N, CA and C atoms as an extended XYZ file, in Angstrom:
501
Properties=species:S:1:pos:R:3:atomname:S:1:resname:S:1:resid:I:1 pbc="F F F"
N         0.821       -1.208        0.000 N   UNK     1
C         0.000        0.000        0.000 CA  UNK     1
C         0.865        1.274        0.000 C   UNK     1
N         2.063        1.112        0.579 N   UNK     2
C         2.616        2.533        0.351 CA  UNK     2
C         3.236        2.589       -1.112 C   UNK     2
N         3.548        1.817       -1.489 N   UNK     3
C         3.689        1.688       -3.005 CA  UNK     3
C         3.059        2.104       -4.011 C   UNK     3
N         1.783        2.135       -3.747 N   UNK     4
C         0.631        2.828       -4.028 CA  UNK     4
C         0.154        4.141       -3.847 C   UNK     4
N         0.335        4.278       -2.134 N   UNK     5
C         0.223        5.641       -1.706 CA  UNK     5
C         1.603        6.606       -2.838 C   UNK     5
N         2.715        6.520       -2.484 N   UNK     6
C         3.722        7.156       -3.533 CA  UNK     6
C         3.595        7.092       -4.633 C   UNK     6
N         3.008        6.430       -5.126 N   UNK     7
C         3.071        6.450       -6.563 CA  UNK     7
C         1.605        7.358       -7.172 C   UNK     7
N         1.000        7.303       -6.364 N   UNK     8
C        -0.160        8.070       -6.299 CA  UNK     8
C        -0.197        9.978       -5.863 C   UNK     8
N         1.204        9.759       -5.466 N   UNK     9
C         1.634       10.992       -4.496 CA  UNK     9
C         0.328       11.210       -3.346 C   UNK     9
N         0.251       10.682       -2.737 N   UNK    10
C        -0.930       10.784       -1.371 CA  UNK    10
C         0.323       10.534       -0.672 C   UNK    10
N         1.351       11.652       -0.390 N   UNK    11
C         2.318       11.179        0.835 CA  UNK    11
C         2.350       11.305        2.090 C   UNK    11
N         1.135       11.816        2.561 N   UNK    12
C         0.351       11.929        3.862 CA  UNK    12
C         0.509       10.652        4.378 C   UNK    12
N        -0.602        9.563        3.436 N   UNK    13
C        -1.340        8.584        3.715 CA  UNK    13
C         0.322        7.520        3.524 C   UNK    13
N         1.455        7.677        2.924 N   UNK    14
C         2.209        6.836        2.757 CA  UNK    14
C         2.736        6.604        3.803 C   UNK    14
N         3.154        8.039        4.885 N   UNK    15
C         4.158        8.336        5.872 CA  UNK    15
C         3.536        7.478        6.922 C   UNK    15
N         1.886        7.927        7.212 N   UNK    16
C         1.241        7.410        8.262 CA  UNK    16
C         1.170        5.833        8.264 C   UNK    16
N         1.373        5.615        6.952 N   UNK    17
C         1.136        3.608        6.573 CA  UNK    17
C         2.537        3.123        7.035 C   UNK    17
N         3.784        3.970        7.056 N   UNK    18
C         5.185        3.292        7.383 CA  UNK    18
C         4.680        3.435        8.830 C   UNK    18
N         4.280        4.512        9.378 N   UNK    19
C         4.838        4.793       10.868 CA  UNK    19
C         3.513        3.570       11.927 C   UNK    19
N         2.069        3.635       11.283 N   UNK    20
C         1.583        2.310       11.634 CA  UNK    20
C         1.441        1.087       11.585 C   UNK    20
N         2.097        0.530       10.643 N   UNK    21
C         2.376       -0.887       10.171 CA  UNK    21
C         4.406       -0.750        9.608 C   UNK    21
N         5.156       -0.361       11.186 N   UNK    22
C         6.022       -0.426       10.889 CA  UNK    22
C         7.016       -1.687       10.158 C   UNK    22
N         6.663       -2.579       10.968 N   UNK    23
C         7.545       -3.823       10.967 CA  UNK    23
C         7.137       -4.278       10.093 C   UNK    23
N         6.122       -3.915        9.685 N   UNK    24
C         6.045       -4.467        7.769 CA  UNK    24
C         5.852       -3.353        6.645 C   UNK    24
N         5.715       -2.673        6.981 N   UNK    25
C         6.006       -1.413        5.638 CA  UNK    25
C         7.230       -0.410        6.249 C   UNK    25
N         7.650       -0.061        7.061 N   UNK    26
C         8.855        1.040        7.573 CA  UNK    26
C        10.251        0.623        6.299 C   UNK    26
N        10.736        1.664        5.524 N   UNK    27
C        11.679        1.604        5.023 CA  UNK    27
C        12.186        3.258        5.338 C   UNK    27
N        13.776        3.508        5.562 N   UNK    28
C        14.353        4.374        6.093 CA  UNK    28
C        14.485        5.207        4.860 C   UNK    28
N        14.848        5.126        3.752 N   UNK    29
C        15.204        5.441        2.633 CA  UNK    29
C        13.690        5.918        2.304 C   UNK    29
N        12.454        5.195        1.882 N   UNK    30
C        11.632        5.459        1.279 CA  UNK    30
C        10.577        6.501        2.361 C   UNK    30
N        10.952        6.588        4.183 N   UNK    31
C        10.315        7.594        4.680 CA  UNK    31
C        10.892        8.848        4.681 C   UNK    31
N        12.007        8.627        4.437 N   UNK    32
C        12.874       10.546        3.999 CA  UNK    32
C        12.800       10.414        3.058 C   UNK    32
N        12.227       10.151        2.187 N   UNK    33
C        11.717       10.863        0.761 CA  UNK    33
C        10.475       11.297        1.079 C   UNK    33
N         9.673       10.613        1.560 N   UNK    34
C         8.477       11.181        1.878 CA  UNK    34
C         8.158       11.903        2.552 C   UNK    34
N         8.788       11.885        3.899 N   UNK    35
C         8.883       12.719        4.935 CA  UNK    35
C         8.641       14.643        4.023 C   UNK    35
N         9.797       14.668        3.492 N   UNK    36
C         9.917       15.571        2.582 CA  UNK    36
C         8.590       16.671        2.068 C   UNK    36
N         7.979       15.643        1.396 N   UNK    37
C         6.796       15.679        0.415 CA  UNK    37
C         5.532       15.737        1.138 C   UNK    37
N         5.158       15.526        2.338 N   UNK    38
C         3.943       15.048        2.694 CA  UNK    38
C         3.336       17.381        3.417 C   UNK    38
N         1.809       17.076        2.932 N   UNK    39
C         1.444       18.300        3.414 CA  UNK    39
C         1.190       19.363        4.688 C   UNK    39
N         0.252       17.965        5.484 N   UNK    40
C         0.378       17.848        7.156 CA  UNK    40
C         1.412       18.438        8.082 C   UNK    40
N         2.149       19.304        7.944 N   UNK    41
C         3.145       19.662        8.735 CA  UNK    41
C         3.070       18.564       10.143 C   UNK    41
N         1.944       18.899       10.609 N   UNK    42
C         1.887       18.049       11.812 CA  UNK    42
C         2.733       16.316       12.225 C   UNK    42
N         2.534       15.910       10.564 N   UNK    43
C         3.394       14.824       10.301 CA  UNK    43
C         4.591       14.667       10.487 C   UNK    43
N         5.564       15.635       10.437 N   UNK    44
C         6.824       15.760       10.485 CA  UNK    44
C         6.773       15.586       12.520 C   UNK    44
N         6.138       15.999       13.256 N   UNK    45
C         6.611       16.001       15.036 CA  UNK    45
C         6.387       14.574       14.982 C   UNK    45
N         4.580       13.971       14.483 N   UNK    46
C         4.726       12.917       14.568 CA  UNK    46
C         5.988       11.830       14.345 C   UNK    46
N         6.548       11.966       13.002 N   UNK    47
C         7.665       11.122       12.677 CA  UNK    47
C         8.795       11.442       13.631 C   UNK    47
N         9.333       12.425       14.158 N   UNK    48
C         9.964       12.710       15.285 CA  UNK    48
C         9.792       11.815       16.653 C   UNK    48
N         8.436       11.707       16.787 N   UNK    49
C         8.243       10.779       17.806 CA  UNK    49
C         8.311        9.552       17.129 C   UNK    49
N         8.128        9.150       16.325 N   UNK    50
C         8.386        7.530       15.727 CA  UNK    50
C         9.625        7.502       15.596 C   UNK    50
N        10.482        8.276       14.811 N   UNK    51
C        12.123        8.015       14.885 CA  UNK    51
C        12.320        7.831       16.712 C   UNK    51
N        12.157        8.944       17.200 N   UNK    52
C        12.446        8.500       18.667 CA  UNK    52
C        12.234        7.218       19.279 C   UNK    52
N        10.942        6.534       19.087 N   UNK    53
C        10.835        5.194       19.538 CA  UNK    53
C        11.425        4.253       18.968 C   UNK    53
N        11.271        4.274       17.466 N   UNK    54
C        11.604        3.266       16.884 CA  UNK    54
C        12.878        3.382       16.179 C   UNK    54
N        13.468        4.202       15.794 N   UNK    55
C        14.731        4.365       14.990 CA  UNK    55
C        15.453        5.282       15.678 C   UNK    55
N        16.098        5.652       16.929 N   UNK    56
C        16.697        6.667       17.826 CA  UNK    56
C        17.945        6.940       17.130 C   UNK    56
N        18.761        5.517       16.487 N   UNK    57
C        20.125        5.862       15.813 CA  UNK    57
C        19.677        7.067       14.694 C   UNK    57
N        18.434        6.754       13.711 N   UNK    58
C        18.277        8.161       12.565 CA  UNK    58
C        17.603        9.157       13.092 C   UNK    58
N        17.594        9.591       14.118 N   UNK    59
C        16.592       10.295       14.527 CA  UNK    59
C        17.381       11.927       14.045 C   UNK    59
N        18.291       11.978       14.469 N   UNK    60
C        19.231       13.315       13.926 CA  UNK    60
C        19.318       13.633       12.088 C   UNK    60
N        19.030       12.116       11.493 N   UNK    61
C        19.460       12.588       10.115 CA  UNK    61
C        17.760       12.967        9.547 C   UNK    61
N        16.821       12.504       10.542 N   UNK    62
C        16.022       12.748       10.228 CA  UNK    62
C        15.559       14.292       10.544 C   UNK    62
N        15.626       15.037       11.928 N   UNK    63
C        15.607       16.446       12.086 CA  UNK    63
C        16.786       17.150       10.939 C   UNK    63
N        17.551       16.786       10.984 N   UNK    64
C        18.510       17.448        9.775 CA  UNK    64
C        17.976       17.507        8.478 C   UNK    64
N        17.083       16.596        8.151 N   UNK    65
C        16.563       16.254        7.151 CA  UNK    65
C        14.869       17.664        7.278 C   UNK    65
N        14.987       17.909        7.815 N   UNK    66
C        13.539       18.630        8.524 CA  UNK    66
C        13.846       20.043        8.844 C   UNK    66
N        15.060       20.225        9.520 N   UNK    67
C        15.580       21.237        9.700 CA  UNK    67
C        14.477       22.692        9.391 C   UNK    67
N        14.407       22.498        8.076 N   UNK    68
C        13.599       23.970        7.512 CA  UNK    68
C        12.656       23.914        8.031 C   UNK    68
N        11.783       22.992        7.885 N   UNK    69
C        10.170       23.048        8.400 CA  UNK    69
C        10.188       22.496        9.761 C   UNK    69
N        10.862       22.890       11.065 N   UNK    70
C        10.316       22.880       12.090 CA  UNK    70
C        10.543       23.754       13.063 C   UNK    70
N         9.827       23.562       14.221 N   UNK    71
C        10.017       24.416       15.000 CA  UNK    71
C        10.952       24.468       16.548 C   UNK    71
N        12.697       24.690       15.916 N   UNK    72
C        13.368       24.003       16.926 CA  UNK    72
C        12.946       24.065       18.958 C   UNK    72
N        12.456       24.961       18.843 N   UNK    73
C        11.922       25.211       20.201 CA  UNK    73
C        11.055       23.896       20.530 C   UNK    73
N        10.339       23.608       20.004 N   UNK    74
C         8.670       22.642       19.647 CA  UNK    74
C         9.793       21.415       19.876 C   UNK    74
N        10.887       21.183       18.991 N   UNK    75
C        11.561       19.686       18.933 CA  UNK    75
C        12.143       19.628       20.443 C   UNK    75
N        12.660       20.891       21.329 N   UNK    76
C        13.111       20.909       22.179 CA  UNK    76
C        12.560       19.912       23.579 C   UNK    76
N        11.147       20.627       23.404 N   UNK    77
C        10.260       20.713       24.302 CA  UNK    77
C        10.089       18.890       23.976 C   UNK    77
N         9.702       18.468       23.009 N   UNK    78
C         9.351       17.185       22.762 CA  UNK    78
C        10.820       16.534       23.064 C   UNK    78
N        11.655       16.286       23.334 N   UNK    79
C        13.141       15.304       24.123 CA  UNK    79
C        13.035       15.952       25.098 C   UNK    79
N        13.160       16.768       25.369 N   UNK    80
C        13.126       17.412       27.294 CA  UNK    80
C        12.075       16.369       28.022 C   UNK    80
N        10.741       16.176       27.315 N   UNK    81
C        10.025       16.015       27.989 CA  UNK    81
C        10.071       14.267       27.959 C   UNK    81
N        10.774       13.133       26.847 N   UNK    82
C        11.585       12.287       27.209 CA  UNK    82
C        12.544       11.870       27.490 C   UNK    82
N        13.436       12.919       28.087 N   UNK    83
C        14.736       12.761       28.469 CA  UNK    83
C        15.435       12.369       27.563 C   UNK    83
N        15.395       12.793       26.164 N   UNK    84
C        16.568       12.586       25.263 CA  UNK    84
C        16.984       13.695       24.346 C   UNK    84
N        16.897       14.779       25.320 N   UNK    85
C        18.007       15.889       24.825 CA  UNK    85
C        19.090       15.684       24.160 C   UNK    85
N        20.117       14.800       25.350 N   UNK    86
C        21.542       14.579       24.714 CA  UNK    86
C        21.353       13.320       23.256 C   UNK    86
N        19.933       13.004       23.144 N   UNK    87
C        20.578       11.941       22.258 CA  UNK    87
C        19.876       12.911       20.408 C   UNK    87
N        19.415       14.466       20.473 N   UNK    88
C        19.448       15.367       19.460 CA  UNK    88
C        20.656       16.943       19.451 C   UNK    88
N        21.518       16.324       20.588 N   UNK    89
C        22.452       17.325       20.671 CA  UNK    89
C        23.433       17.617       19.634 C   UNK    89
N        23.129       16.718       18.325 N   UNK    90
C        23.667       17.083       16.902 CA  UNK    90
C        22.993       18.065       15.959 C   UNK    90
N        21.885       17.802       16.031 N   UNK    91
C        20.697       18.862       15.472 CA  UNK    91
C        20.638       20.115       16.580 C   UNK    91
N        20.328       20.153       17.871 N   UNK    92
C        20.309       21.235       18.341 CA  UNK    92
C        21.561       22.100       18.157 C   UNK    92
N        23.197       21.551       17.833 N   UNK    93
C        24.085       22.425       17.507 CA  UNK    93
C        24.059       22.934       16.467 C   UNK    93
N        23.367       22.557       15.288 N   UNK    94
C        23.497       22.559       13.720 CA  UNK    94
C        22.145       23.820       13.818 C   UNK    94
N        21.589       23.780       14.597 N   UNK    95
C        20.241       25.157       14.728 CA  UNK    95
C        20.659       25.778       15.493 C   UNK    95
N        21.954       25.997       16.149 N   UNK    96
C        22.029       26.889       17.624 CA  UNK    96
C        22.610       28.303       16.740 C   UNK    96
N        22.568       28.098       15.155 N   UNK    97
C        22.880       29.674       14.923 CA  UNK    97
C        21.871       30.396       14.872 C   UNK    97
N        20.897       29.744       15.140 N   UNK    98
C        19.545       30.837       15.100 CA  UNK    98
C        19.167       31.768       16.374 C   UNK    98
N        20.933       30.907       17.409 N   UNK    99
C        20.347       31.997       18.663 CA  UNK    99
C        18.971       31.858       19.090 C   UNK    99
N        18.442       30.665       19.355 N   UNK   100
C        17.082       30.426       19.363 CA  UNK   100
C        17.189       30.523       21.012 C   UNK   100
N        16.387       30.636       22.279 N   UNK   101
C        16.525       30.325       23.397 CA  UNK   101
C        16.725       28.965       24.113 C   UNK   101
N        16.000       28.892       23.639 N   UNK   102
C        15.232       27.362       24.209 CA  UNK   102
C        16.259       26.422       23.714 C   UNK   102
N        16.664       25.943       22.413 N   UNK   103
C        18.017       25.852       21.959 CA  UNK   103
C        19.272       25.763       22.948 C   UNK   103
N        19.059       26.832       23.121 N   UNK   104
C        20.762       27.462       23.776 CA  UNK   104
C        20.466       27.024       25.268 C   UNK   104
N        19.829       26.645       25.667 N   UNK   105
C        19.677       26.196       27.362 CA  UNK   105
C        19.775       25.111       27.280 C   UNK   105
N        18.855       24.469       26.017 N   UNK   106
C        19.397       22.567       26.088 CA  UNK   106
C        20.270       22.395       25.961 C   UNK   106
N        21.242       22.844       24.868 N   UNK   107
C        22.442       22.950       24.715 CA  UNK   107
C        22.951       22.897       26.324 C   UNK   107
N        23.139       24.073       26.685 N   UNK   108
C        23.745       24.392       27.740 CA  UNK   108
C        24.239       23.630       28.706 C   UNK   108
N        22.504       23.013       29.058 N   UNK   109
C        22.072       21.823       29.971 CA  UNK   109
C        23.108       20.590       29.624 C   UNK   109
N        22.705       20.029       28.275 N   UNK   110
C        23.462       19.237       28.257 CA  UNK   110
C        25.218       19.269       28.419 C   UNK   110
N        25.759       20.334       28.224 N   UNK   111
C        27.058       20.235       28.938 CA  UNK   111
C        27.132       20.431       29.895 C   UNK   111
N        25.970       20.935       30.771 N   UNK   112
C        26.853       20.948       32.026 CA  UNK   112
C        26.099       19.691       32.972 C   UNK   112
N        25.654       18.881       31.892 N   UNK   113
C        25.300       17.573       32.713 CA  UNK   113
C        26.871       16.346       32.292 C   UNK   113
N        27.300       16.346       31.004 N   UNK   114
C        28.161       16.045       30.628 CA  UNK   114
C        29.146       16.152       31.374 C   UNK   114
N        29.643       17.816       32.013 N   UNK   115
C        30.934       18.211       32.380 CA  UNK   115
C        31.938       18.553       31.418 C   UNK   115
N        31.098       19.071       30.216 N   UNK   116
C        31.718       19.390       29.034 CA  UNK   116
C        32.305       20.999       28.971 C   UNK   116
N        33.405       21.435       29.856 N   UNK   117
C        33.346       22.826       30.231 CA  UNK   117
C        33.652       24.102       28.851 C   UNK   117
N        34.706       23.350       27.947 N   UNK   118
C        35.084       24.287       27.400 CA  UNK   118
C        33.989       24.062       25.829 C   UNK   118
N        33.130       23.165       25.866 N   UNK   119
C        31.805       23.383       25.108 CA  UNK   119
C        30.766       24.379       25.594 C   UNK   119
N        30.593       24.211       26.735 N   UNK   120
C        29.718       24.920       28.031 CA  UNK   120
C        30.105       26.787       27.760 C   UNK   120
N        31.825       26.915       27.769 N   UNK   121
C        32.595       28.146       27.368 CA  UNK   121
C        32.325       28.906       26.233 C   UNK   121
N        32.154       28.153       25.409 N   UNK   122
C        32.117       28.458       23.767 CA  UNK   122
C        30.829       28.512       23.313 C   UNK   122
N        29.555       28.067       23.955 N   UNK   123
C        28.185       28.104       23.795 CA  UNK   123
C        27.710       29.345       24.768 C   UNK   123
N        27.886       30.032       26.059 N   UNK   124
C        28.163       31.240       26.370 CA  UNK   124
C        28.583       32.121       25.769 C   UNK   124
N        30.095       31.727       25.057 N   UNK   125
C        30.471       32.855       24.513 CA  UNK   125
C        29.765       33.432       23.546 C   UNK   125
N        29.795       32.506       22.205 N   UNK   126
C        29.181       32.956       21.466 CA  UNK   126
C        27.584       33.144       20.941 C   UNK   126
N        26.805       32.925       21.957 N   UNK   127
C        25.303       32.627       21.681 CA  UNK   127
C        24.291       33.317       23.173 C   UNK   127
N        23.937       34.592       23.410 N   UNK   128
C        23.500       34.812       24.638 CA  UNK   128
C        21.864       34.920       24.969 C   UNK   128
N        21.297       34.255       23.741 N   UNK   129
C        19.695       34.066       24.147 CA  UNK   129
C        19.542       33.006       25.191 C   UNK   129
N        19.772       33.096       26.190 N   UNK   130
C        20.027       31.816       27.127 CA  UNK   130
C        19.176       32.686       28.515 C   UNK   130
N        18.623       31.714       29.791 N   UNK   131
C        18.663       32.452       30.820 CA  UNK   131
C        19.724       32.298       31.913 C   UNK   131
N        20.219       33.740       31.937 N   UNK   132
C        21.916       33.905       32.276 CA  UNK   132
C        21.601       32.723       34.103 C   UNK   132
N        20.420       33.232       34.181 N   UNK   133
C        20.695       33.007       36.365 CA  UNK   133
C        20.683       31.553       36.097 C   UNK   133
N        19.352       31.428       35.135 N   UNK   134
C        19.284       29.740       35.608 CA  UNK   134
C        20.638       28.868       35.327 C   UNK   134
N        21.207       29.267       34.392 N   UNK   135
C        22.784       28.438       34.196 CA  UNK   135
C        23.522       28.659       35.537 C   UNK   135
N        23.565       29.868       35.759 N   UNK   136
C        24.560       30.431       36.866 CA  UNK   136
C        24.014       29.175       37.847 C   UNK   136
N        23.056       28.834       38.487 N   UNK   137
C        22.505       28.007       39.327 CA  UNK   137
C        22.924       26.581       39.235 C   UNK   137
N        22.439       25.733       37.575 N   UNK   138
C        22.801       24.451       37.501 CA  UNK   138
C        24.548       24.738       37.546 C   UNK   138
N        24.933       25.675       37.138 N   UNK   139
C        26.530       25.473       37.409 CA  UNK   139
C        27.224       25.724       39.087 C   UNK   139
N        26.149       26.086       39.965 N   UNK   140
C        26.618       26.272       41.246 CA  UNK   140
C        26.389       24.972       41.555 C   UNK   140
N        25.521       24.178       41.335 N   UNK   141
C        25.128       23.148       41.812 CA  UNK   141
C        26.124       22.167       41.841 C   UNK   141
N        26.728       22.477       40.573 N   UNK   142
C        27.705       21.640       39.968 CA  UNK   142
C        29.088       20.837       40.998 C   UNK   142
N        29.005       19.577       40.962 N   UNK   143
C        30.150       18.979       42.296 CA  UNK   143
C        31.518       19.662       41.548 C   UNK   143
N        31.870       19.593       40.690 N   UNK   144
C        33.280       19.602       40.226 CA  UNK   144
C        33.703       21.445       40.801 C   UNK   144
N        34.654       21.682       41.228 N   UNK   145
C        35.013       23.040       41.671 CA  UNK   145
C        35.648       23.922       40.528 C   UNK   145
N        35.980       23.284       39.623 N   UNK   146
C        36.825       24.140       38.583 CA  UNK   146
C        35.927       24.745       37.271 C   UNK   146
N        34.821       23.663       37.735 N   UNK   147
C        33.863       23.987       36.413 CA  UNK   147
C        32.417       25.399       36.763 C   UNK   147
N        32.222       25.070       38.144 N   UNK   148
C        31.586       26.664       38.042 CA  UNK   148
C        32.194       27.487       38.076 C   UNK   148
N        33.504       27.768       38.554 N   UNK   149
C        34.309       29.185       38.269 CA  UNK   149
C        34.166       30.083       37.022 C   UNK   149
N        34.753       29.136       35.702 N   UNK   150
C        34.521       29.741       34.733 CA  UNK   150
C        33.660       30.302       34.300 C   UNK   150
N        32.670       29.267       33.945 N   UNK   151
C        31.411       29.435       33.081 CA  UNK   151
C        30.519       30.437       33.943 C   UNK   151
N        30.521       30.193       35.046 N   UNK   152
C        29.910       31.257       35.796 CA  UNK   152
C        30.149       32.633       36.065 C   UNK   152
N        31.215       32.874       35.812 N   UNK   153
C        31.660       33.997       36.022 CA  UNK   153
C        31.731       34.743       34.518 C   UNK   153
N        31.657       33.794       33.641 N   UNK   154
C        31.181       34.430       32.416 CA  UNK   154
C        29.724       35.186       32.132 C   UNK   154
N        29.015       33.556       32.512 N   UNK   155
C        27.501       34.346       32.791 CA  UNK   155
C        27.075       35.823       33.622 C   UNK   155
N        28.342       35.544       34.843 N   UNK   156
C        27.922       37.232       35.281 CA  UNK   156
C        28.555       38.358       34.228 C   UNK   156
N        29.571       37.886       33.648 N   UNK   157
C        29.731       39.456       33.316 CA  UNK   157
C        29.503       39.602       32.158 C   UNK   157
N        28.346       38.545       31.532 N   UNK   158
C        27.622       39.229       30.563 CA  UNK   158
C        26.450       39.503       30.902 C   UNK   158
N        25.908       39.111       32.433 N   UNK   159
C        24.782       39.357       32.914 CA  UNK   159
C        24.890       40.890       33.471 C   UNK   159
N        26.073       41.354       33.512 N   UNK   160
C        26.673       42.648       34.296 CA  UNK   160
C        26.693       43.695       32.898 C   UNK   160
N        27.041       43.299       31.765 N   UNK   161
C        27.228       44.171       30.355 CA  UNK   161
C        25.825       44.360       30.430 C   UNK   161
N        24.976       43.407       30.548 N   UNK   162
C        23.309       44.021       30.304 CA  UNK   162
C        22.821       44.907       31.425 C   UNK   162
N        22.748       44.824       32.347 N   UNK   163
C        22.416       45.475       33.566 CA  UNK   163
C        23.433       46.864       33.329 C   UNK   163
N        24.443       46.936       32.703 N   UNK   164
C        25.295       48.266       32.539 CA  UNK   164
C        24.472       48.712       31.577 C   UNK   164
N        24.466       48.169       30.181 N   UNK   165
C        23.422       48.479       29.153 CA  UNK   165
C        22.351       49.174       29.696 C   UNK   165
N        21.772       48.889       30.817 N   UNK   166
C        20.303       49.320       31.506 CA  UNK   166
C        20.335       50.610       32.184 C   UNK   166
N        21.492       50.770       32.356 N   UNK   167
C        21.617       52.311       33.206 CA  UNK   167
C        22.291       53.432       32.451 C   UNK   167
């Protein structure tokens, strides 16, 4: 039937036939083509959540693949809320030039759950749609002693350039 559906171009009805009768219609190749093509925007989060369950290794080539048509905040919110941030932390770097917020905190998050400091450094530096306190916080929290110094003290004194900005 999806053979049909594509060839018919109904790529709505093709995407939804891989993602419900996986184990017998799911082909990786023939749902990023479709993925592509189909009208439903809505289809694309769905397949997000099906890569997540069922294909977690493509799940990145698949947001990469999506990139344009979504809404990185929206993808955020959907792994936050299954705990697999770190496993789209390839796609969230490949969108973090949009300076997006929400973005730049997962990011964030995930290094400083990692202990990834001089990633943690370089995602401060260059990207400040972030919320400065709440980092300042998960990095106080932080056991290691060498790793809130830095990063934190970065966050203040770009939290200090704005508050100067203000007066």
């Amino acid at each position: 039937s999806v053979f049909l559906y594509v060839n018919s171009d109904q790529f709505d009805e093709a995407l939804r036939t891989m993602m419900d009768h996986s184990p017998i219609c799911f082909d990786h190749d023939a749902f990023m083509e479709c993925v592509m093509k189909v009208r439903n925007q809505e289809l694309h989060y769905r397949a997000i959540e099906f890569y997540e369950t069922y294909e977690p290794m493509q799940l990145n080539a698949l947001l990469n693949q999506l990139t344009s048509e979504l809404d990185a905040s929206r993808v955020v919110h959907m792994m936050r809320k299954n705990g697999n941030l770190p496993l789209v932390l390839p796609y969230l770097k490949a969108v973090q030039k949009e300076n997006n917020a929400k973005v730049n905190e997962a990011i964030n998050q995930c290094y400083v759950e990692e202990e990834l400091f001089a990633d943690l450094r370089e995602s401060v530096d260059s990207f400040d749609a972030f919320d400065h306190l709440d980092l300042a916080q998960q990095i106080e929290k932080h056991e290691l002693l060498e790793f809130p110094a830095s990063p934190a003290s970065s966050t203040r004194r770009t939290t200090d350039r704005k508050s100067t900005r203000l007066n």
